[in-house]
Structures are given as C-alpha cells and as structure tokens.
Coordinates of C-alpha atoms in Angstrom, one line a residue:
M1 CA 109.5 119.7 52.0
E2 CA 110.6 116.6 50.1
L3 CA 111.8 113.9 52.5
S4 CA 114.9 111.8 51.7
G5 CA 114.9 108.1 52.0
Q6 CA 117.5 108.5 54.7
Q7 CA 115.2 110.7 56.8
R8 CA 112.4 108.2 56.5
E9 CA 114.7 105.3 57.5
D10 CA 116.1 107.2 60.5
A11 CA 112.6 107.7 61.9
R12 CA 111.3 104.3 61.0
R13 CA 111.9 102.6 64.3
F14 CA 110.5 105.3 66.6
L15 CA 107.7 103.6 68.6
L16 CA 107.9 100.5 66.3
G17 CA 106.1 97.7 68.0
R18 CA 104.6 100.2 70.4
R19 CA 101.6 102.0 68.9
R20 CA 103.5 103.3 65.9
S21 CA 100.5 102.4 63.8
E22 CA 98.6 105.1 65.5
L23 CA 100.7 107.8 63.9
T24 CA 99.3 109.2 60.7
Q25 CA 101.4 109.4 57.5
D26 CA 101.5 113.2 58.0
E27 CA 102.7 112.8 61.6
R28 CA 105.5 110.4 60.5
A29 CA 106.6 112.6 57.7
A30 CA 106.6 115.7 60.0
L31 CA 108.8 113.9 62.6
A32 CA 111.2 112.7 59.9
A33 CA 111.4 116.2 58.4
V34 CA 112.8 117.8 61.6
L35 CA 115.5 115.1 62.1
S36 CA 119.0 116.5 61.2
A37 CA 122.7 116.4 62.1
R38 CA 123.1 112.7 61.4
M39 CA 126.3 111.5 63.2
V40 CA 128.3 108.4 63.7
I41 CA 129.8 108.5 67.2
P42 CA 132.6 106.2 68.4
A43 CA 132.1 103.8 71.3
R44 CA 132.7 105.1 74.9
R45 CA 132.0 108.7 74.1
T46 CA 130.1 111.1 76.3
I47 CA 127.3 112.9 74.4
V48 CA 125.8 114.9 77.2
R49 CA 127.2 115.6 80.7
R50 CA 125.1 115.9 83.8
G51 CA 123.9 119.5 84.3
E52 CA 124.6 120.6 80.7
E53 CA 122.0 122.7 79.0
V54 CA 120.4 120.8 76.1
R55 CA 118.9 122.5 73.1
H56 CA 118.1 119.4 71.0
S57 CA 117.0 115.8 71.6
T58 CA 118.7 112.7 70.2
L59 CA 117.1 109.8 68.4
L60 CA 119.2 106.6 68.3
V61 CA 119.4 105.0 64.8
S62 CA 121.9 102.2 65.5
G63 CA 124.1 101.0 68.3
F64 CA 123.6 101.2 72.1
L65 CA 123.7 104.2 74.3
S66 CA 123.5 104.5 78.1
R67 CA 122.2 107.0 80.6
Y68 CA 124.5 106.9 83.6
M69 CA 125.4 108.5 86.9
D70 CA 128.9 108.5 88.5
A71 CA 129.5 108.1 92.2
R72 CA 132.2 110.1 94.0
D73 CA 134.3 107.0 94.3
G74 CA 134.4 106.7 90.5
Y75 CA 132.0 103.8 90.1
R76 CA 129.4 104.2 87.4
Q77 CA 125.8 103.2 87.6
I78 CA 124.0 102.8 84.2
V79 CA 120.4 103.8 84.8
S80 CA 119.2 102.8 81.3
V81 CA 120.4 101.3 78.1
Q82 CA 119.0 102.8 74.9
V83 CA 118.3 100.8 71.8
P84 CA 117.6 101.9 68.2
G85 CA 114.3 103.8 67.9
D86 CA 114.7 105.4 71.3
F87 CA 114.6 109.1 71.9
V88 CA 117.5 109.2 74.3
D89 CA 116.9 112.6 75.9
L90 CA 113.5 113.7 74.8
H91 CA 112.8 114.6 78.5
G92 CA 115.5 117.3 78.1
Y93 CA 113.0 119.3 76.0
P94 CA 110.9 120.4 79.0
L95 CA 113.7 120.0 81.6
R96 CA 116.3 122.0 79.6
R97 CA 119.1 120.1 81.3
L98 CA 119.8 116.6 82.3
D99 CA 120.4 115.2 85.8
H100 CA 122.5 112.3 84.4
G101 CA 125.0 111.8 81.6
I102 CA 124.6 110.1 78.2
A103 CA 127.3 108.1 76.5
T104 CA 127.7 105.6 73.7
L105 CA 128.4 102.0 74.7
T106 CA 129.1 100.9 71.1
E107 CA 129.6 102.9 68.0
A108 CA 126.3 104.6 67.4
T109 CA 124.5 106.5 64.7
V110 CA 122.2 109.3 65.9
V111 CA 120.1 112.1 64.5
T112 CA 118.9 115.1 66.4
V113 CA 115.9 117.4 66.5
S114 CA 116.2 121.0 67.9
H115 CA 113.9 122.0 70.7
E116 CA 112.8 124.9 68.6
D117 CA 111.6 122.5 65.9
L118 CA 110.0 120.3 68.6
T119 CA 108.0 123.3 69.7
G120 CA 106.6 123.8 66.2
L121 CA 105.9 120.1 65.8
V122 CA 103.8 119.7 69.0
K123 CA 101.8 122.9 68.2
R124 CA 101.0 121.6 64.7
F125 CA 100.4 118.0 65.6
P126 CA 98.8 117.6 69.1
H127 CA 98.4 113.8 68.7
L128 CA 102.0 113.4 67.8
A129 CA 102.8 115.5 70.9
R130 CA 100.9 112.9 73.0
M131 CA 102.9 110.1 71.3
L132 CA 106.2 111.8 72.1
W133 CA 104.9 112.1 75.7
F134 CA 104.0 108.4 75.6
S135 CA 107.6 107.6 74.7
T136 CA 108.9 109.5 77.7
L137 CA 106.4 107.6 79.9
L138 CA 107.8 104.3 78.6
D139 CA 111.2 105.5 79.9
A140 CA 109.6 106.1 83.3
A141 CA 108.0 102.6 83.3
M142 CA 111.4 101.0 82.6
H143 CA 113.1 103.0 85.3
R144 CA 110.5 101.7 87.8
E145 CA 111.2 98.1 86.7
W146 CA 115.0 98.7 87.0
I147 CA 114.5 99.9 90.6
F148 CA 112.6 96.7 91.3
R149 CA 115.3 94.6 89.6
L150 CA 118.1 96.2 91.6
G151 CA 116.3 96.3 94.8
R152 CA 114.6 92.9 95.0
L153 CA 116.4 90.4 92.8
E154 CA 119.7 88.6 93.4
A155 CA 122.4 88.4 90.7
A156 CA 121.0 85.7 88.5
G157 CA 117.6 87.3 88.5
R158 CA 119.0 90.7 87.7
L159 CA 120.9 89.3 84.6
A160 CA 117.9 87.2 83.5
H161 CA 115.6 90.2 83.7
F162 CA 118.1 92.5 81.9
L163 CA 118.6 89.9 79.1
C164 CA 114.8 89.4 78.7
E165 CA 114.1 93.1 78.6
T166 CA 116.9 93.8 76.0
Y167 CA 115.6 91.0 73.8
E168 CA 112.0 92.2 73.9
R169 CA 113.0 95.8 73.2
L170 CA 115.2 94.8 70.2
R171 CA 112.5 92.3 69.0
A172 CA 110.0 95.1 68.9
V173 CA 112.1 97.1 66.5
G174 CA 113.0 94.1 64.3
L175 CA 116.5 93.6 65.6
A176 CA 116.0 90.3 67.5
A177 CA 114.3 87.0 66.7
D178 CA 114.3 83.3 67.7
G179 CA 116.0 84.1 71.0
R180 CA 119.0 85.7 69.3
F181 CA 120.2 89.3 69.3
E182 CA 123.3 91.4 68.9
F183 CA 124.8 92.0 72.3
P184 CA 128.1 93.8 72.1
L185 CA 128.0 95.0 75.7
T186 CA 131.0 94.1 77.9
Q187 CA 130.7 92.4 81.3
Q188 CA 131.6 95.7 82.9
D189 CA 128.6 97.3 81.0
I190 CA 126.3 94.6 82.3
G191 CA 127.6 95.0 85.8
E192 CA 127.1 98.7 85.8
A193 CA 123.5 98.2 84.6
C194 CA 122.8 95.4 87.1
G195 CA 124.7 96.7 90.2
L196 CA 127.3 93.9 90.0
T197 CA 131.0 93.6 89.6
S198 CA 132.5 92.2 86.4
V199 CA 133.7 89.2 88.3
H200 CA 130.2 88.5 89.6
V201 CA 128.7 89.0 86.1
N202 CA 131.2 86.4 84.7
R203 CA 130.3 83.9 87.4
T204 CA 126.5 84.4 87.0
L205 CA 126.6 84.2 83.2
R206 CA 128.5 80.9 83.5
R207 CA 125.8 79.6 85.9
L208 CA 123.0 80.6 83.5
R209 CA 124.9 78.9 80.6
E210 CA 125.4 75.7 82.7
D211 CA 121.7 75.7 83.5
G212 CA 120.9 75.8 79.8
L213 CA 119.3 79.2 79.9
V214 CA 121.6 81.5 77.9
E215 CA 124.7 81.7 75.8
V216 CA 126.5 85.1 75.7
S217 CA 129.5 85.7 73.4
A218 CA 131.4 88.8 72.6
R219 CA 128.8 90.0 70.1
E220 CA 125.6 87.9 70.5
A221 CA 123.3 86.6 73.1
R222 CA 121.1 83.5 72.7
L223 CA 118.2 83.0 75.1
L224 CA 117.8 79.2 75.1
D225 CA 114.8 78.9 77.4
M226 CA 112.9 82.2 77.5
S227 CA 110.2 81.0 79.8
K228 CA 112.6 79.7 82.5
L229 CA 114.8 82.8 82.1
A230 CA 111.7 85.1 82.5
A231 CA 110.6 83.2 85.6
L232 CA 114.1 83.5 87.2
G233 CA 114.1 87.2 86.5
E234 CA 110.4 87.7 87.5
F235 CA 110.1 89.4 84.1
E236 CA 106.7 90.4 82.8
P237 CA 106.8 92.5 79.6
D238 CA 103.6 94.5 80.4
Y239 CA 105.7 97.5 81.5
L240 CA 107.2 97.7 78.0
Y241 CA 103.7 98.4 76.5
L242 CA 104.4 96.3 73.4
D243 CA 101.9 95.7 70.7
D244 CA 100.2 92.4 71.5
E245 CA 101.6 90.6 68.5
R246 CA 105.2 91.5 69.5
R247 CA 105.1 89.9 72.9
S248 CA 107.1 86.7 73.2
V249 CA 106.8 86.1 76.9
R250 CA 103.3 85.4 78.3

C-alpha cells in the first residue's frame, strides 16, 4: 500500500522523543497505513462517554484533549491532558470500553485506527505491539505522578508541576522550546486538572508571575526559571521516559 504524505505526517509524533528511533521503517509505515478517519473536532466536544463501547483508538495529531470524570455534583476532574502524538484511548483496545470520558479542550485534529486493524498489526509486528504497550505504560506512569501531585502538593506546587510536565511533553514532540509553548487552556481547565477552583488558579498564577517563575497569557506559557519551578513542583522528568537528549530538567 502506497502511503500518503499526510499519513506519514499524522503518525510522525507517535513516541517522538521516547524511543521512536527503536521503530523500524516497516513498523512506522505499517502504523501509518492503518490510520484513517482524519477529523477536525471543535473545542469542548465529547468524543467518548464513560461506559461506551469503543471499536477504534484515537491518535491526537494537533490540539489538546482530556480524559475526565464527572462527580455527581457536576464538578469535573481532568485525569489527564493529551498532547499531539498521544494515543488517547489505546487502552480501550483490550478493555473494550472506557471508565472515563474523553473530550477536546481545544480544536483538535485526530486520526483513528480500528481495533480490527490493531489486531492484525500486533500479530504481524510483535515489536511494534510492545511499543504500543509501552505507550500505555507511559500513561500509567503519568497517572501515578498526577496522584502524587494532587495528594501531596499545595496549589503553587501543583501548578508548577503541571506546567513543567506540559512543557516537557510538548518539547519531546517538537512543540516547545526555550521555555515557551502554546498553552490555550483556560483557568477552569487548569483547575480541573489540578484540583483547584478557577479563582485559586488565578491567584496562584499571579504569585508565580510575581516570583519571576512563569508568565501565562491566553495562548502561551513562558517558563522563566525552569529549575526553580521544577523545585517548587517537586518535578523530576524521569517518569516521562524521555530520550536523554530531550530532557531539559536535571
């Protein structure tokens, strides 16, 4: 099958900065070949609802998505933020349904791969199957770190950790550099990811700005002192399993 340039580009950021070099050309081509149903989805749209059966998995090409859980009182907890290159619901392949919802935070471009095609892929390419498994284990590592952040850090530490993590993940896929990255999330989004109210997020961001650590605008974040910010958030990037040359925090 002749691959289009679009297919190759859509798959380009998968595991970029995280052992992508271990994938052979044949494995990369095989993954790109099963990607289909390219869609641009508006912001604030639910893609998968909790409990729904899933028959395909979604690779994020551009924009930001979230996994979330809603409480009975209507409050939402974001349990992960997905960035380009992430397989958002690859774990749905063996689970067959999700125990959480998935929604866009911004306008997002996604492609999908059917679970039927995934079955054929992992049978033909066992090493690629292990790398797909590796990507789901990365999700689990980040979930553990989020539990730590929410359970042990106060507000400034939570925001510092969240900003450092987001920067490192975007940097790994070539979407952040020199402490700057696109950050179109609202203060409500940040609060739902960090277990804080929007008002508390506003106050805490102001404190971080006054301390010379960050500047966050409507579309961009600048990390002015990465080392101090990482220390405040007790952030160590080892759980992200980045290639050594991609690590900016030591």
